[in-house]
XYZ file of C-alpha atoms in Angstrom:
240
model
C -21.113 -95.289 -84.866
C -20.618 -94.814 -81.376
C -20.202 -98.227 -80.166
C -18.387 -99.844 -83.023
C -15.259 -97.639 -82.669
C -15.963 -94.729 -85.008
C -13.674 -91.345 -84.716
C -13.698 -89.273 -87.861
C -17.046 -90.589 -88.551
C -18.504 -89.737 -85.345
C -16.881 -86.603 -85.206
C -18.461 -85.189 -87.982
C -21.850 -86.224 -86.780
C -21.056 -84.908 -83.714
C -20.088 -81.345 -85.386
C -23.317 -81.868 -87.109
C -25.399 -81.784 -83.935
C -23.798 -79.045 -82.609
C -24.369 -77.109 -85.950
C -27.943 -77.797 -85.977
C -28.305 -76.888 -81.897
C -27.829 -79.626 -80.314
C -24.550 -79.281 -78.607
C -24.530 -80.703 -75.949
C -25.102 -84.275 -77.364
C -23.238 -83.394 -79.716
C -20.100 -82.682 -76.908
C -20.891 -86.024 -75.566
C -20.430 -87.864 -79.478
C -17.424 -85.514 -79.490
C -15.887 -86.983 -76.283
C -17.117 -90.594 -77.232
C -14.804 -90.057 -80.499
C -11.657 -89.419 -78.628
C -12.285 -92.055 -76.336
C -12.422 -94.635 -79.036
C -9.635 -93.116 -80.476
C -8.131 -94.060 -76.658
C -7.647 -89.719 -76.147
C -9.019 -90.822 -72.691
C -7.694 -87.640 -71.322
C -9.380 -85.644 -73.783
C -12.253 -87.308 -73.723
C -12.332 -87.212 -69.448
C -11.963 -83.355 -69.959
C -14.525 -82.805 -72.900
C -17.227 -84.638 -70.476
C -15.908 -82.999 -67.057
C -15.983 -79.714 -68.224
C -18.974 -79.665 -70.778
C -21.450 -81.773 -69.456
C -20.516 -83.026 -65.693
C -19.438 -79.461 -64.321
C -23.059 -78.007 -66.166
C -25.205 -80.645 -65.840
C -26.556 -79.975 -68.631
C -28.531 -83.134 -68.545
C -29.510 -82.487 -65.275
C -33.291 -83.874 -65.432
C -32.684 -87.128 -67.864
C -31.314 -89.962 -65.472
C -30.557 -92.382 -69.053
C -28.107 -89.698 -70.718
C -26.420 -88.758 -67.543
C -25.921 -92.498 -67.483
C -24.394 -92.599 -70.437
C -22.294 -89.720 -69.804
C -21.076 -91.924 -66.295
C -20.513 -94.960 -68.458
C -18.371 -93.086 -70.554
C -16.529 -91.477 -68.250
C -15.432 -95.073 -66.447
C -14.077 -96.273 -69.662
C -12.063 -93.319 -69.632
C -11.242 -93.416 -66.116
C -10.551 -96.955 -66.804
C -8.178 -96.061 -69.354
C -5.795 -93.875 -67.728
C -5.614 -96.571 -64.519
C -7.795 -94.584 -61.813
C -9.869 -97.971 -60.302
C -11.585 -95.566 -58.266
C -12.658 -92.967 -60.095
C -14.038 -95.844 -62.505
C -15.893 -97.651 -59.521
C -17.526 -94.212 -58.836
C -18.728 -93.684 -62.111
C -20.133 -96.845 -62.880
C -22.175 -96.665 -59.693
C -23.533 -93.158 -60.633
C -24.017 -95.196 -64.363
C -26.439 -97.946 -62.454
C -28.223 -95.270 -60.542
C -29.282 -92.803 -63.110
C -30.634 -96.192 -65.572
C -30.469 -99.411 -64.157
C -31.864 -100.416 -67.483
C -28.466 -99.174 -68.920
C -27.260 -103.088 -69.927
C -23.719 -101.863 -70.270
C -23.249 -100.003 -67.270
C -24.782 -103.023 -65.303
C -22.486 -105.510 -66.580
C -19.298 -103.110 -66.082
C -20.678 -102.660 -62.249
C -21.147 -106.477 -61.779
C -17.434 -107.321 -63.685
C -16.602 -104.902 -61.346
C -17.815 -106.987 -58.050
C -16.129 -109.874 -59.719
C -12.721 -108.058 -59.528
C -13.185 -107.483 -56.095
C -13.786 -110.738 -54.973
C -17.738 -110.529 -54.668
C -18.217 -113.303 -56.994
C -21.818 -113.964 -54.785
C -22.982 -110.959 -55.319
C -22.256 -110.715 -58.901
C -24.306 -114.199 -59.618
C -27.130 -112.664 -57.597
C -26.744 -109.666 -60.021
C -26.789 -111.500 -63.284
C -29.672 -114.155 -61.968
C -31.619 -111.266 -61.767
C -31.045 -110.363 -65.594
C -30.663 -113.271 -66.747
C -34.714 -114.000 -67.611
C -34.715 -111.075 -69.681
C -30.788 -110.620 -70.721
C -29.665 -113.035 -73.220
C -26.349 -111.752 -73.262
C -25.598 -112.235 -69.476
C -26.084 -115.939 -69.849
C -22.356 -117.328 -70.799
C -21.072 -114.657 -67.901
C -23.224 -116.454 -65.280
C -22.795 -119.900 -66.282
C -18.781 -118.995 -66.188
C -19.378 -117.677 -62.922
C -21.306 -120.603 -61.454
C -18.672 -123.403 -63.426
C -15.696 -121.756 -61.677
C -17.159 -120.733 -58.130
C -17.762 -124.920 -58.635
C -14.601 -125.061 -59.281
C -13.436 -123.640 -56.024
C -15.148 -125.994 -54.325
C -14.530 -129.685 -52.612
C -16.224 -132.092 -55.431
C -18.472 -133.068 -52.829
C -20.264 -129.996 -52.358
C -20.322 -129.236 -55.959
C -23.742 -128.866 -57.456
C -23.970 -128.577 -60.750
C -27.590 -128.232 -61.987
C -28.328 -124.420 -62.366
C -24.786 -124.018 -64.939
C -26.055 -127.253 -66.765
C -29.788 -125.894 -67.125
C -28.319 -122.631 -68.435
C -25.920 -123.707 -70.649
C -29.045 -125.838 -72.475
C -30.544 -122.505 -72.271
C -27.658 -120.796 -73.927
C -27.630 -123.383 -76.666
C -31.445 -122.613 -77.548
C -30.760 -118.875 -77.992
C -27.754 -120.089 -80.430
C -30.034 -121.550 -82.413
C -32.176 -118.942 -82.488
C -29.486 -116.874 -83.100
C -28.848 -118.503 -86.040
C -25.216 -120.130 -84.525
C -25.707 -123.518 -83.381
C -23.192 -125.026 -80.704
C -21.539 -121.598 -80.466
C -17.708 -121.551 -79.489
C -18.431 -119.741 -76.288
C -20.779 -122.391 -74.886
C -18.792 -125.223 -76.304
C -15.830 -123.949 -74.237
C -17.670 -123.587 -71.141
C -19.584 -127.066 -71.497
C -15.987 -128.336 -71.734
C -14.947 -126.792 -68.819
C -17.420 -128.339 -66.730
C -17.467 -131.594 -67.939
C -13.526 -131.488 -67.604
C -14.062 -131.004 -63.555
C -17.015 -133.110 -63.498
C -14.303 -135.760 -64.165
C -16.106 -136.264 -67.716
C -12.214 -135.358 -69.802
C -12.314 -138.005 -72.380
C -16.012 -136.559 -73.514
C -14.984 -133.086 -73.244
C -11.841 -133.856 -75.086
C -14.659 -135.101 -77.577
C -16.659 -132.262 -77.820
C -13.802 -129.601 -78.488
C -12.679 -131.807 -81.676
C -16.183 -131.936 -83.056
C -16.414 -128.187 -82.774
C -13.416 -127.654 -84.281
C -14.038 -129.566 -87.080
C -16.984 -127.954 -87.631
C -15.537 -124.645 -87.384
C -11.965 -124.963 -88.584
C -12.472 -121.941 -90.865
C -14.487 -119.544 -88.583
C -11.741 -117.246 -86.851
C -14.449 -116.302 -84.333
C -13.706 -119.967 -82.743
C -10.443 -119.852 -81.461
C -11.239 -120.248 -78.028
C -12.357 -123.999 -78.534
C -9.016 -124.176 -79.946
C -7.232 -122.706 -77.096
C -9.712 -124.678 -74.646
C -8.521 -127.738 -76.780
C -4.774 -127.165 -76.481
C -5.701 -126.602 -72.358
C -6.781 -130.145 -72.399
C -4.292 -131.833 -74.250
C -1.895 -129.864 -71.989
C -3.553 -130.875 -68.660
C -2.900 -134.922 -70.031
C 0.605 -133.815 -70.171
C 0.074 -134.149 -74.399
C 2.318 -131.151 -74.615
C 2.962 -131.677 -78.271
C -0.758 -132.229 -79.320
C -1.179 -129.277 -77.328
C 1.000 -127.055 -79.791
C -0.827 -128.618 -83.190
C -3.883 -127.893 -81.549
C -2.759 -124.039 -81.398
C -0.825 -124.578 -84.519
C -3.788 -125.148 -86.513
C -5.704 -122.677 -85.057
């Protein structure tokens, strides 16, 4: 309930925990229901002064985590960077496992500039971590991108992209829009525009009726644009 949005729902299940004795996690579902209800004050305040302040969950590293992780979105919500940064890092230190926390800390070295370090971050998941795979292949396409064709190398984005395209089909979603797009995108600044130009109409003929796919779309519309096809470029988006 948690993590797909829920607020009345999750605040009776919270009440529910705290009925039965269990109040403190049931604070924390309390807090996670404002905050998806964006009450990120609330929410800051219901974890600061209930849980943080207490530390109530002073000798289990993953709930603190979760508590941190929380507490960034919040943070994140009312515009304090810092405060967000800090929390994140506490996230990562209490549970490195915590996948959510990890990602937030490594989009967060991305914002800064420490585009490096965050490929380093997400190599190192990225045997285990499906779902860090499209992130680092974006990562490694555009830090290509920023570079003089010459010294472009473009074997470890092409060897994970096939890699992404095997767990799609595992998944059950063949030629997925997300690694369409980014297969595009490199084949664009390999110089390769007429066969990416190819690929985005076959996917979106495939997937004309999936609303999930509007980034190949939008990816489309970028290359008819960058051919100066300014008016295929707004059917493209028209029909999307």
């Amino acid at each position: 309930l948690a993590i797909k949005g829920a607020t009345t729902e999750l605040e009776a299940e919270a009440q529910e925990l705290q009925r039965i004795g269990y109040g403190p996690y049931g604070d924390f579902f309390a807090a996670y229901a404002k905050a998806n209800a964006r009450d990120w004050t609330g929410a800051k305040k219901d974890l600061l002064d209930k849980l943080v302040s207490k530390d109530v969950f002073g000798s289990y590293p993953p709930m603190r985590s979760r508590i941190n992780s929380l507490l960034a979105k919040c943070y994140g919500g009312v515009g304090d960077v810092e405060r967000q940064r800090t929390a994140i890092d506490a996230a990562v230190r209490d549970d490195p496992n915590n996948l959510l926390a990890r990602m937030t800390w490594i989009s967060g070295l991305v914002a800064q500039g420490e585009v490096d370090s965050a490929i380093a971050e997400y190599r190192n998941m990225a045997a285990t971590e499906a779902v860090v795979r499209p992130e680092l292949a974006r990562l490694l396409i555009e830090r290509n991108a920023s570079l003089d064709p010459s010294q472009r190398d473009w074997r470890e984005a092409t060897q994970l992209l096939d890699q992404i395209d095997r767990d799609d089909i595992v998944r059950g979603d063949p030629e997925s829009s997300t690694a369409v797009v980014l297969r595009a995108r490199m084949w664009t600044l390999q110089g390769l525009g007429d066969e990416a130009a190819k690929l985005l109409a076959a996917a979106r003929a495939k997937r004309r009726h999936d609303p999930g796919a509007v980034f190949v779309w939008i990816a489309s519309a970028e290359s008819q644009a960058s051919k100066r096809d300014f008016e295929g470029a707004l059917e493209t988006l028209k029909d999307a």
